């Protein structure tokens, strides 16, 4: 019997830019980036897809984009800026997905063109998937507009849409061509969106960086008071930790089951689904962090004071730390707990959950003790339900 | 302005096995491969998807697969072997695509399970895409059953489905977990399928390996007489050249416009589409090779005798070298020629066509002279239409 071994590597590289008012004519960032992508003799197309919530909050944006692009050689906007509804619902909408594929087709977007998505994490996920499967992958630029997408999902390598109610059942790993984090978009966020994005920063601090956790404690007041420079620092530090993990983990496309960045996420995903996404992702993650932190303390991995300190930070950030859907019902574990099995399947094979060895240090387990978990939930209910 | 540079590499590796009667209990290849994929304490699932044409030609196959798998620890078949219609039509069928996604969901296939596709290139393309986007990529094993898929598409890294009549408009680059080329499947191919797969061998010989071209000339008689050992050697050599190009090109996922393996393919894709896929891919490629070889000679890159030798080999292999759809109509270039523009878009940006500098040596051009191209077509019509 003969065989041939195939082996190759692929290099991936992209930059995340931190800026403000990206399409202000005096801001050179986007122009400079495009200049680095020019090919002599070619006019490359840019297909803009914009979250309609962002368009409403920034009514001059479409005009600004068109004006900004007019000055740039070697590029042109393909058609009109396309508006899509924002929020998780856009990832459930198969018709919308194919209407965007039709735009790629109709506008003649090829593998040297760029699809530019401006919006929250859901829109970026949707458009990223559209770009990743069209012509086996067209380049896409992400312009995240929420705290959550600027510090976490938008700077990473995943995309996805939901299928039959299952979050991100369809998706790929497809690094963006570039990411532009524009702080201006943060100024028009609803309170809930401003705050809920902070939970991913708490998460990454807890598993990676104790000093960042302390910084979050020291700056919690400024954050809830909408201090933009403090938020910009948070976004930068959180994005840097997130990206360092992806680039340095040795498994950027998650071929194994280890996903420390999913700390606090197993229950969060299920809570989002069970609340029909009325709970924001970041709010669900905050609850998930609280649960897994208290569980870590009941396991004896961190002391009770550390768990209390974590929960207290979340509360100071005005984030939720408990949800009644977590409760046992007549002594039977809740549907959230039962969601562990689904999470195992999504990971593949072996349950792998990140817990805390210390503030700033995650560690994995492969078994969750349901009795202890319900105890952690009861602890949160008794102490924090009324907050 | 701040920025963060993300850089990482991903290593890809898979083996292509050449064997016969893969699911015969005495054949250890598949068993050995699975043994290398065991994870202690886990039972991994295998979801089999089978081309119904193959199932008809090998009625004992499904039973053989089930029996073979029963002996193997650490793995189990998920549900029944799923039958799908073979041929290009399966790539146009969005309902079929989602029914396979439903199987992934319903059978609880996770990122440690395997989707095993058995069939011709179209089925492998379809199933490869299904696997690539489910859970952001589940492992897939390819068992190609035609000459074409065993020596070319099945050993590579692409998948795809058609969209609104556009071939492979949706797809990804997703290396398989493993490929098993089982020569037994070649024994039941229709004459047309046996022969048409040979054109990819002629193609890769022409751009990469003059000695292989001479071997094809020497073995043309044996090949048309269905000599299986000779065909097995052809498949092995062609697959090896194809894989060496992908692994050694420095651009396995085709981020640039250079695609030497697409020699002869620009007109082939269009001919397939215009004939509603009644022309086999390999037949269309044979015509495309003839066109681009004669065009290369009219450009002065190869001499007329070399072009004649190439066309003669294709004819000796009982492959077509001309199609009336190529003809100018009242002095206007055919729709095939007009397909160059579409091919440019699919490539992205710049037209890049591989031609021949010599037998065994491809080289690229970025401009095609339409007058000369029509002259090449007229040459084929005058000399070979009646053959």
XYZ file of C-alpha atoms in Angstrom:
774
model
C 0.000 0.000 0.000
C 1.290 3.405 -0.916
C 0.538 6.747 0.615
C 1.467 10.376 0.077
C 1.878 12.710 3.029
C 0.691 16.273 2.445
C 2.070 18.950 4.782
C 1.995 22.705 4.492
C 1.574 25.796 6.607
C -0.394 28.907 6.012
C 0.655 32.258 7.447
C -2.083 34.569 8.671
C -1.606 38.176 9.580
C -3.800 41.191 10.181
C -3.710 44.457 12.082
C -6.211 45.871 14.526
C -6.203 49.685 14.492
C -7.467 51.831 17.368
C -8.713 55.167 16.184
C -11.531 57.696 16.400
C -13.835 59.020 13.657
C -12.455 56.710 11.007
C -14.232 58.334 8.074
C -13.460 61.897 9.043
C -11.512 63.258 6.024
C -8.632 64.232 8.312
C -8.217 60.696 9.655
C -5.565 58.951 7.552
C -5.870 55.413 9.039
C -8.255 53.859 6.534
C -6.643 55.658 3.595
C -3.214 54.451 4.679
C -4.416 50.902 5.024
C -5.963 50.891 1.562
C -2.771 52.408 0.137
C -0.940 49.335 1.438
C -3.386 47.135 -0.513
C -3.127 48.790 -3.917
C -2.302 46.659 -6.938
C -0.983 48.581 -9.898
C -3.511 48.765 -12.724
C -6.418 47.375 -10.727
C -9.392 49.133 -9.192
C -10.495 47.101 -6.196
C -14.050 47.178 -4.957
C -15.265 47.795 -1.422
C -18.701 46.457 -0.540
C -19.937 48.201 2.630
C -22.468 46.448 4.856
C -23.725 48.546 7.743
C -25.668 47.692 10.904
C -28.864 49.761 10.687
C -28.698 50.578 14.400
C -25.325 52.195 13.782
C -26.694 54.020 10.748
C -29.486 55.489 12.910
C -27.087 56.586 15.641
C -24.701 58.068 13.056
C -26.932 59.474 10.304
C -24.054 61.191 8.497
C -21.965 58.014 8.303
C -23.009 56.762 4.854
C -22.309 60.135 3.287
C -18.998 60.350 5.128
C -17.930 56.916 3.849
C -18.803 57.807 0.265
C -16.962 61.126 0.489
C -13.915 59.553 2.176
C -13.602 56.868 -0.490
C -13.881 59.314 -3.374
C -10.406 60.631 -2.616
C -8.753 57.223 -2.766
C -7.005 55.885 -5.858
C -7.248 52.220 -6.751
C -10.501 51.607 -4.883
C -14.169 52.261 -5.408
C -17.359 51.577 -3.493
C -19.412 48.782 -5.043
C -23.044 49.912 -5.212
C -24.734 51.562 -2.255
C -23.886 50.987 1.378
C -26.088 48.026 2.351
C -28.092 48.288 5.564
C -28.800 45.153 7.602
C -30.688 44.804 10.887
C -28.334 44.489 13.855
C -28.498 42.194 16.852
C -28.569 38.431 17.162
C -31.713 38.140 14.993
C -29.688 38.876 11.856
C -27.803 35.619 12.410
C -31.059 33.636 12.300
C -32.164 35.077 8.983
C -31.236 32.734 6.131
C -32.922 34.984 3.579
C -30.735 37.896 4.680
C -27.654 35.673 4.426
C -28.413 34.797 0.805
C -29.376 38.379 -0.056
C -25.836 39.367 0.965
C -24.402 36.525 -1.131
C -26.474 37.949 -4.005
C -24.865 41.334 -3.428
C -21.399 39.745 -3.654
C -22.468 38.138 -6.904
C -24.349 41.135 -8.312
C -21.628 43.661 -7.484
C -18.933 41.417 -8.956
C -16.982 41.194 -5.701
C -13.935 39.045 -6.390
C -11.105 37.657 -4.294
C -9.203 40.948 -4.485
C -12.176 43.040 -3.437
C -13.066 43.792 0.173
C -16.283 43.338 2.066
C -16.388 45.929 4.843
C -18.717 45.219 7.767
C -19.607 47.977 10.215
C -21.618 46.973 13.246
C -21.991 44.977 16.385
C -20.734 41.435 16.843
C -23.780 39.797 15.263
C -23.470 41.757 12.017
C -19.729 41.077 11.927
C -20.356 37.360 12.440
C -22.941 37.261 9.656
C -20.933 39.276 7.154
C -17.732 37.414 8.044
C -19.461 34.152 7.147
C -20.815 35.594 3.890
C -17.316 36.751 2.925
C -15.658 33.505 4.034
C -17.732 31.255 1.779
C -18.108 33.493 -1.303
C -15.583 32.538 -3.995
C -13.992 30.378 -1.271
C -13.204 33.503 0.711
C -13.169 37.192 -0.157
C -11.248 39.662 1.978
C -13.170 41.283 4.742
C -12.538 44.309 6.891
C -14.259 44.582 10.253
C -15.292 47.833 11.855
C -16.786 46.790 15.205
C -19.043 49.353 16.831
C -19.717 47.945 20.302
C -17.513 47.425 23.347
C -18.037 43.680 23.016
C -17.042 43.460 19.370
C -14.137 45.903 19.730
C -12.537 44.106 22.641
C -13.419 40.506 21.869
C -15.259 38.916 18.948
C -14.408 41.529 16.318
C -10.649 41.210 16.749
C -10.658 37.407 16.554
C -10.835 34.854 13.749
C -14.334 33.405 13.910
C -17.577 34.054 12.118
C -20.926 32.305 12.225
C -24.659 32.232 11.815
C -27.315 30.387 13.788
C -29.144 27.387 12.420
C -32.416 26.050 13.731
C -31.932 28.111 16.869
C -28.430 26.775 17.524
C -25.968 29.593 18.006
C -23.083 29.624 15.543
C -23.949 26.169 14.264
C -22.641 27.264 10.850
C -19.439 29.221 10.559
C -15.752 29.156 9.745
C -12.412 30.356 11.026
C -11.412 33.176 8.691
C -9.047 35.907 9.861
C -10.077 39.392 8.730
C -7.916 41.469 6.390
C -7.932 44.259 8.983
C -9.948 45.553 11.928
C -10.642 49.210 12.767
C -11.820 49.943 16.299
C -13.382 53.391 16.145
C -14.051 54.809 19.633
C -16.587 57.272 18.234
C -19.096 54.445 17.874
C -18.891 53.731 21.598
C -20.239 57.196 22.430
C -23.697 56.398 21.069
C -24.178 52.975 22.638
C -27.134 52.257 24.863
C -26.183 51.957 28.538
C -26.756 48.207 28.444
C -24.414 47.709 25.503
C -21.729 49.942 26.952
C -21.739 47.980 30.180
C -22.283 44.457 28.956
C -19.212 44.513 26.748
C -17.104 44.995 29.866
C -17.753 41.439 31.010
C -15.399 40.027 28.353
C -12.663 42.237 29.814
C -13.394 40.846 33.292
C -13.265 37.367 31.780
C -9.911 37.729 30.060
C -8.439 39.500 33.100
C -9.546 36.617 35.328
C -7.922 33.915 33.215
C -4.838 35.818 32.038
C -3.931 39.021 33.822
C -4.376 39.816 37.532
C -3.041 43.351 37.064
C -5.770 44.060 34.512
C -8.335 42.738 36.998
C -7.053 45.208 39.581
C -7.186 47.958 36.989
C -10.834 47.064 36.335
C -11.586 47.264 40.061
C -9.908 50.664 40.259
C -11.752 51.946 37.188
C -15.204 50.431 37.702
C -16.661 53.774 38.760
C -15.240 55.616 35.755
C -16.529 52.872 33.453
C -20.114 53.019 34.677
C -19.906 56.796 34.410
C -19.184 56.465 30.668
C -15.610 57.704 30.796
C -14.509 57.240 27.170
C -10.695 57.364 27.589
C -10.941 54.737 30.349
C -13.145 52.615 28.087
C -10.633 52.996 25.252
C -7.883 51.695 27.500
C -10.108 48.785 28.524
C -10.837 47.936 24.880
C -7.162 48.080 23.945
C -5.983 45.911 26.848
C -8.763 43.388 26.430
C -8.280 43.126 22.645
C -4.525 42.697 23.149
C -5.020 39.834 25.620
C -7.618 38.204 23.387
C -5.381 38.419 20.323
C -2.276 37.265 22.207
C -4.167 34.160 23.237
C -5.299 33.370 19.679
C -1.872 34.029 18.183
C 0.066 32.334 20.951
C -2.108 29.370 21.851
C -0.717 27.132 19.133
C -4.302 26.311 18.141
C -5.837 29.464 16.651
C -8.521 27.506 14.794
C -9.450 25.437 17.850
C -8.783 21.952 16.576
C -8.608 20.775 20.182
C -11.232 21.102 22.910
C -9.319 23.664 24.956
C -10.958 27.087 24.910
C -9.908 29.157 27.885
C -11.425 32.261 26.245
C -14.788 30.566 26.790
C -14.489 30.983 30.575
C -17.995 31.705 31.851
C -19.483 30.984 28.429
C -21.024 27.545 28.679
C -23.950 28.756 30.781
C -23.980 32.125 29.024
C -24.704 30.573 25.610
C -27.590 28.602 27.046
C -28.982 31.574 28.984
C -28.973 33.685 25.826
C -30.843 31.002 23.949
C -33.378 30.355 26.715
C -34.122 34.082 27.067
C -34.524 34.345 23.297
C -31.541 36.691 23.283
C -33.310 39.306 25.382
C -30.326 38.852 27.686
C -27.303 40.465 26.005
C -24.283 38.227 25.393
C -22.189 40.276 27.801
C -24.862 40.130 30.483
C -25.074 36.372 30.100
C -21.283 36.132 30.281
C -21.293 38.179 33.473
C -23.686 35.670 35.046
C -21.563 32.812 33.661
C -18.437 34.322 35.211
C -20.189 34.637 38.568
C -21.348 31.007 38.443
C -17.973 29.581 37.423
C -16.084 31.752 39.919
C -18.229 30.629 42.842
C -17.982 27.058 41.544
C -14.175 27.431 41.473
C -14.262 28.519 45.109
C -16.519 25.610 46.129
C -14.002 23.305 44.421
C -11.355 24.873 46.653
C -9.405 26.334 43.703
C -9.839 29.944 44.786
C -10.868 31.119 48.237
C -14.335 32.436 49.024
C -12.988 35.984 49.329
C -11.641 35.905 45.766
C -15.017 34.705 44.445
C -16.731 37.452 46.428
C -14.290 40.005 45.002
C -15.104 38.889 41.441
C -18.858 38.990 41.978
C -18.509 42.375 43.653
C -16.629 43.791 40.652
C -19.400 42.608 38.310
C -22.005 44.214 40.561
C -19.996 47.441 40.713
C -19.975 47.387 36.929
C -23.779 47.129 37.133
C -23.709 43.734 35.465
C -26.071 40.894 36.446
C -24.640 37.951 38.400
C -27.694 35.720 38.678
C -30.698 34.585 36.638
C -33.734 32.634 37.822
C -33.404 30.260 34.841
C -30.375 28.790 36.630
C -32.482 27.508 39.539
C -33.215 23.852 40.136
C -36.908 23.091 39.583
C -38.294 20.752 42.238
C -34.817 19.436 42.876
C -34.050 18.851 39.166
C -31.218 20.759 37.504
C -32.273 23.603 35.239
C -32.203 23.553 31.448
C -29.078 25.716 31.651
C -27.216 22.959 33.478
C -28.530 20.449 30.985
C -26.946 22.670 28.325
C -23.525 21.353 29.386
C -24.142 18.328 27.143
C -24.822 20.566 24.134
C -21.690 22.553 24.893
C -19.693 19.319 24.958
C -20.990 18.477 21.483
C -20.184 21.909 20.130
C -16.639 21.591 21.504
C -16.411 18.060 20.276
C -16.065 14.949 22.259
C -14.720 15.885 25.599
C -16.183 18.427 27.979
C -13.557 21.062 28.641
C -14.444 23.940 30.924
C -12.123 26.685 32.071
C -12.261 27.538 35.783
C -10.088 29.711 38.018
C -6.974 28.624 39.909
C -6.469 32.221 40.942
C -7.520 35.685 39.839
C -5.482 35.949 36.639
C -5.092 32.215 36.087
C -7.499 29.868 34.330
C -7.277 26.072 34.379
C -9.356 23.369 32.758
C -11.582 20.617 34.045
C -13.330 17.857 32.147
C -15.975 17.034 34.729
C -18.521 19.310 36.346
C -20.092 18.193 39.633
C -23.784 18.980 39.242
C -24.470 19.043 42.986
C -21.659 21.525 43.585
C -22.775 23.574 40.601
C -26.289 23.862 41.972
C -24.738 24.897 45.263
C -22.857 27.687 43.506
C -26.093 28.837 41.894
C -27.915 28.724 45.238
C -25.115 30.824 46.755
C -25.607 33.496 44.083
C -29.376 33.388 44.518
C -29.270 33.766 48.282
C -26.683 36.522 48.354
C -27.258 38.536 45.188
C -30.725 37.870 43.768
C -32.101 41.046 45.255
C -29.287 43.276 43.966
C -3.054 55.948 16.870
C -2.301 52.525 18.196
C -2.431 49.199 16.457
C -1.868 45.557 17.294
C -0.332 43.210 14.757
C -1.703 39.667 14.781
C 0.444 36.964 13.192
C 0.210 33.218 13.404
C 0.657 30.123 11.297
C -1.474 27.062 11.013
C 0.010 23.681 10.115
C -2.043 21.423 7.881
C -1.299 17.798 7.253
C -3.119 14.819 5.800
C -2.321 11.554 4.105
C -3.634 10.144 0.834
C -3.715 6.335 0.874
C -3.742 4.212 -2.280
C -5.425 0.895 -1.712
C -7.962 -1.592 -3.049
C -11.207 -2.850 -1.483
C -10.974 -0.558 1.508
C -13.835 -2.133 3.450
C -12.793 -5.727 2.882
C -12.266 -7.088 6.417
C -8.724 -8.155 5.503
C -7.722 -4.618 4.442
C -6.118 -2.910 7.454
C -5.743 0.629 5.993
C -8.905 2.251 7.288
C -8.664 0.426 10.628
C -5.055 1.566 11.033
C -5.954 5.134 10.233
C -8.770 5.183 12.772
C -6.471 3.612 15.362
C -4.211 6.655 14.917
C -7.191 8.896 15.711
C -8.368 7.241 18.932
C -8.798 9.371 22.029
C -8.838 7.410 25.264
C -12.288 7.297 26.823
C -14.119 8.751 23.811
C -16.235 7.053 21.181
C -16.002 9.092 18.010
C -18.749 9.068 15.429
C -18.428 8.462 11.710
C -21.191 9.863 9.500
C -21.060 8.137 6.102
C -22.440 9.915 3.040
C -22.448 7.819 -0.114
C -22.928 8.696 -3.790
C -25.967 6.689 -4.896
C -24.332 5.835 -8.227
C -21.523 4.163 -6.278
C -24.046 2.393 -4.065
C -25.754 0.956 -7.169
C -22.471 -0.221 -8.688
C -21.358 -1.721 -5.346
C -24.540 -3.064 -3.745
C -22.666 -4.830 -0.926
C -20.795 -1.685 0.103
C -23.121 -0.396 2.810
C -23.179 -3.773 4.542
C -19.404 -4.065 4.197
C -18.900 -0.630 5.806
C -21.163 -1.489 8.727
C -19.445 -4.845 9.260
C -15.946 -3.325 8.970
C -16.720 -0.630 11.520
C -18.180 -3.063 14.045
C -14.720 -4.449 14.751
C -13.204 -1.076 15.557
C -12.831 0.242 19.100
C -13.357 3.911 19.820
C -15.558 4.576 16.800
C -19.140 4.003 15.778
C -21.269 4.735 12.732
C -23.728 7.575 13.308
C -27.130 6.506 11.985
C -27.499 4.871 8.592
C -25.232 5.416 5.620
C -26.795 8.418 3.849
C -27.314 8.175 0.095
C -27.077 11.308 -2.055
C -27.445 11.664 -5.823
C -24.083 11.922 -7.581
C -22.980 14.208 -10.371
C -22.842 17.977 -10.669
C -26.597 18.330 -9.974
C -26.041 17.579 -6.286
C -24.029 20.798 -6.016
C -27.013 22.847 -7.239
C -29.398 21.439 -4.654
C -29.666 23.789 -1.677
C -32.285 21.574 -0.046
C -29.903 18.614 -0.165
C -27.148 20.781 1.326
C -29.301 21.688 4.329
C -30.591 18.140 4.713
C -26.966 17.072 5.222
C -26.453 19.891 7.727
C -29.539 18.528 9.503
C -27.898 15.112 9.613
C -24.805 16.631 11.245
C -27.076 18.277 13.784
C -29.420 15.317 14.291
C -26.642 12.758 14.633
C -24.742 14.951 17.089
C -21.622 15.110 14.912
C -19.060 17.199 16.792
C -15.589 18.521 16.043
C -13.996 15.202 16.984
C -16.345 13.157 14.812
C -15.704 12.425 11.153
C -17.868 12.926 8.110
C -16.878 10.318 5.527
C -17.815 11.052 1.912
C -17.677 8.302 -0.691
C -18.266 9.316 -4.278
C -17.290 11.321 -7.304
C -15.889 14.837 -7.201
C -19.285 16.538 -6.993
C -20.354 14.583 -3.907
C -16.957 15.197 -2.302
C -17.257 18.925 -3.017
C -20.742 19.087 -1.525
C -19.964 17.046 1.579
C -16.647 18.833 2.056
C -18.520 22.146 2.199
C -21.117 20.737 4.618
C -18.334 19.522 6.913
C -16.312 22.739 6.580
C -19.087 25.027 7.805
C -20.714 22.825 10.469
C -19.484 23.727 13.966
C -16.876 25.868 12.130
C -15.417 22.707 10.604
C -15.822 19.036 11.421
C -13.225 16.516 10.251
C -13.901 14.917 6.940
C -12.492 11.863 5.233
C -12.709 11.608 1.467
C -13.063 8.359 -0.421
C -13.046 9.412 -4.082
C -14.498 6.875 -6.502
C -13.669 8.280 -9.937
C -10.415 8.750 -11.816
C -10.965 12.496 -11.719
C -11.533 12.716 -7.989
C -8.771 10.234 -7.135
C -6.097 11.984 -9.148
C -7.155 15.607 -8.788
C -9.992 17.242 -6.863
C -10.336 14.613 -4.137
C -6.707 14.876 -2.986
C -6.733 18.689 -2.813
C -7.978 21.252 -0.321
C -11.088 22.765 -1.898
C -14.787 22.168 -1.579
C -17.754 23.985 -3.037
C -21.338 24.135 -4.184
C -22.918 26.023 -7.058
C -25.076 29.076 -6.547
C -27.516 30.470 -9.085
C -25.837 28.378 -11.756
C -22.349 29.639 -10.917
C -19.969 26.767 -10.370
C -18.333 26.698 -6.944
C -19.574 30.182 -6.110
C -19.792 29.089 -2.466
C -17.027 27.051 -0.905
C -13.993 27.054 1.337
C -10.448 25.789 1.537
C -10.544 22.968 4.060
C -7.949 20.195 3.952
C -9.407 16.736 4.573
C -8.424 14.631 7.576
C -7.422 11.820 5.203
C -8.110 10.543 1.683
C -8.458 6.906 0.641
C -8.117 6.160 -3.077
C -9.668 2.747 -3.569
C -8.892 1.322 -7.035
C -11.824 -1.084 -6.793
C -14.220 1.774 -7.473
C -12.506 2.467 -10.799
C -13.468 -0.988 -12.109
C -17.159 -0.131 -12.266
C -16.897 3.318 -13.878
C -18.685 4.075 -17.110
C -16.336 4.335 -20.077
C -16.807 8.102 -20.213
C -15.866 8.557 -16.568
C -12.870 6.267 -16.807
C -11.519 8.234 -19.764
C -12.459 11.757 -18.864
C -10.535 11.654 -15.602
C -7.351 11.135 -17.595
C -7.422 14.696 -18.897
C -6.329 16.075 -15.498
C -3.277 13.813 -15.739
C -2.514 15.197 -19.201
C -2.946 18.689 -17.774
C -0.576 18.286 -14.829
C 1.973 16.471 -17.009
C 1.911 19.374 -19.481
C 2.575 22.052 -16.874
C 4.880 20.101 -14.548
C 6.391 16.858 -15.841
C 7.459 16.060 -19.419
C 8.434 12.491 -18.449
C 4.900 11.850 -17.221
C 3.574 13.206 -20.535
C 5.752 10.699 -22.393
C 4.532 7.953 -20.072
C 0.945 8.924 -20.949
C 1.770 8.717 -24.673
C 3.324 5.293 -24.172
C 0.390 4.044 -22.120
C -2.549 5.615 -23.988
C -3.514 2.289 -25.549
C -3.458 0.443 -22.228
C -5.506 3.224 -20.650
C -8.308 3.135 -23.217
C -8.299 -0.664 -22.889
C -9.136 -0.318 -19.175
C -5.834 -1.627 -17.861
C -6.299 -1.150 -14.098
C -2.640 -1.341 -12.926
C -1.694 1.267 -15.546
C -4.591 3.460 -14.372
C -3.466 3.041 -10.764
C -0.009 4.283 -11.709
C -1.571 7.227 -13.536
C -3.702 8.104 -10.513
C -0.733 7.912 -8.161
C 1.576 10.037 -10.324
C -1.099 12.619 -11.074
C -2.190 12.888 -7.422
C 1.444 13.246 -6.350
C 2.054 16.108 -8.812
C -1.194 17.810 -7.817
C -0.399 17.557 -4.110
C 3.215 18.647 -4.556
C 1.957 21.776 -6.261
C -0.497 22.605 -3.469
C 2.011 21.887 -0.716
C 4.964 23.529 -2.472
C 3.372 26.538 -4.149
C 3.589 28.762 -1.101
C -0.069 29.656 -1.653
C -2.152 26.538 -0.922
C -5.315 28.551 -0.316
C -4.883 30.623 -3.471
C -4.730 34.096 -2.014
C -3.085 35.257 -5.231
C -4.391 34.955 -8.786
C -1.870 32.336 -9.892
C -3.452 28.950 -10.521
C -1.317 26.846 -12.831
C -3.417 23.782 -11.945
C -6.243 25.525 -13.798
C -4.455 25.097 -17.128
C -7.160 24.425 -19.722
C -9.888 25.188 -17.207
C -11.147 28.673 -18.038
C -12.995 27.489 -21.151
C -13.790 24.119 -19.577
C -15.795 25.692 -16.732
C -17.830 27.716 -19.211
C -18.375 24.755 -21.559
C -19.670 22.658 -18.683
C -22.098 25.370 -17.691
C -23.299 26.055 -21.254
C -23.888 22.344 -21.885
C -25.791 22.092 -18.598
C -23.088 19.709 -17.395
C -23.915 17.094 -20.038
C -20.242 17.496 -20.941
C -18.178 15.843 -18.186
C -15.622 18.033 -16.383
C -12.765 15.921 -17.763
C -14.126 16.119 -21.300
C -14.424 19.880 -21.025
C -10.871 20.060 -19.640
C -9.622 17.996 -22.573
C -11.134 20.539 -24.967
C -9.707 23.359 -22.856
C -6.231 21.807 -22.981
C -6.487 21.512 -26.772
C -7.548 25.151 -27.103
C -4.854 26.538 -24.806
C -2.140 24.313 -26.320
C -2.901 25.464 -29.869
C -3.150 29.051 -28.580
C 0.294 28.595 -26.956
C 1.676 27.503 -30.317
C 0.057 30.447 -32.153
C 1.698 32.719 -29.573
C 5.003 31.091 -30.540
C 5.563 29.618 -27.063
C 5.571 26.009 -28.223
C 5.997 24.834 -31.804
C 3.116 23.561 -33.923
C 4.411 19.990 -33.689
C 4.222 20.060 -29.892
C 0.625 21.324 -30.032
C -0.208 18.592 -32.564
C 1.405 16.002 -30.271
C -0.749 17.157 -27.332
C -3.970 17.108 -29.342
C -3.029 13.705 -30.740
C -2.547 12.263 -27.243
C -6.001 13.505 -26.213
C -7.507 11.934 -29.334
C -5.663 8.653 -28.668
C -7.178 8.738 -25.179
C -10.581 9.055 -26.937
C -11.120 12.458 -25.369
C -12.841 15.343 -27.225
C -10.703 18.267 -28.421
C -13.351 20.549 -29.891
C -16.894 21.738 -29.240
C -19.160 23.729 -31.537
C -20.026 26.116 -28.673
C -16.508 27.529 -29.080
C -17.238 28.838 -32.582
C -17.611 32.495 -33.438
C -21.198 33.316 -34.417
C -21.361 35.679 -37.412
C -17.884 36.904 -36.581
C -18.706 37.498 -32.884
C -16.790 35.553 -30.215
C -18.718 32.750 -28.565
C -20.193 32.811 -25.086
C -17.282 30.601 -24.014
C -14.805 33.326 -24.914
C -16.968 35.859 -23.145
C -16.620 33.600 -20.073
C -13.049 34.885 -19.662
C -14.460 37.924 -17.866
C -16.313 35.706 -15.391
C -13.175 33.679 -14.832
C -11.273 36.875 -14.079
C -13.831 37.748 -11.421
C -13.700 34.301 -9.874
C -9.901 34.572 -9.705
C -10.136 38.087 -8.461
C -8.954 41.206 -10.107
C -6.403 40.232 -12.620
C -6.833 37.709 -15.406
C -4.205 35.025 -14.960
C -4.146 32.149 -17.423
C -1.614 29.355 -17.529
C -0.255 28.494 -20.982
C 2.610 26.271 -22.156
C 6.239 27.299 -22.614
C 7.066 23.669 -23.370
C 5.606 20.238 -22.783
C 6.143 19.949 -19.028
C 6.352 23.683 -18.359
C 3.479 26.082 -17.733
C 3.759 29.873 -17.671
C 1.258 32.609 -17.020
C -0.230 35.408 -19.092
C -2.539 38.214 -18.055
C -3.918 39.056 -21.480
C -5.639 36.821 -24.007
C -5.715 37.936 -27.634
C -9.262 37.226 -28.773
C -8.393 37.150 -32.483
C -5.618 34.614 -31.902
C -7.871 32.611 -29.625
C -10.542 32.372 -32.313
C -7.798 31.292 -34.714
C -6.835 28.471 -32.340
C -10.475 27.384 -32.171
C -10.791 27.502 -35.969
C -7.645 25.366 -36.227
C -9.198 22.699 -33.989
C -12.476 22.855 -35.905
C -10.884 22.457 -39.319
C -8.525 19.663 -38.321
C -10.361 17.678 -35.667
C -14.102 18.400 -35.759
C -14.833 15.220 -37.667
C -12.815 12.966 -35.334
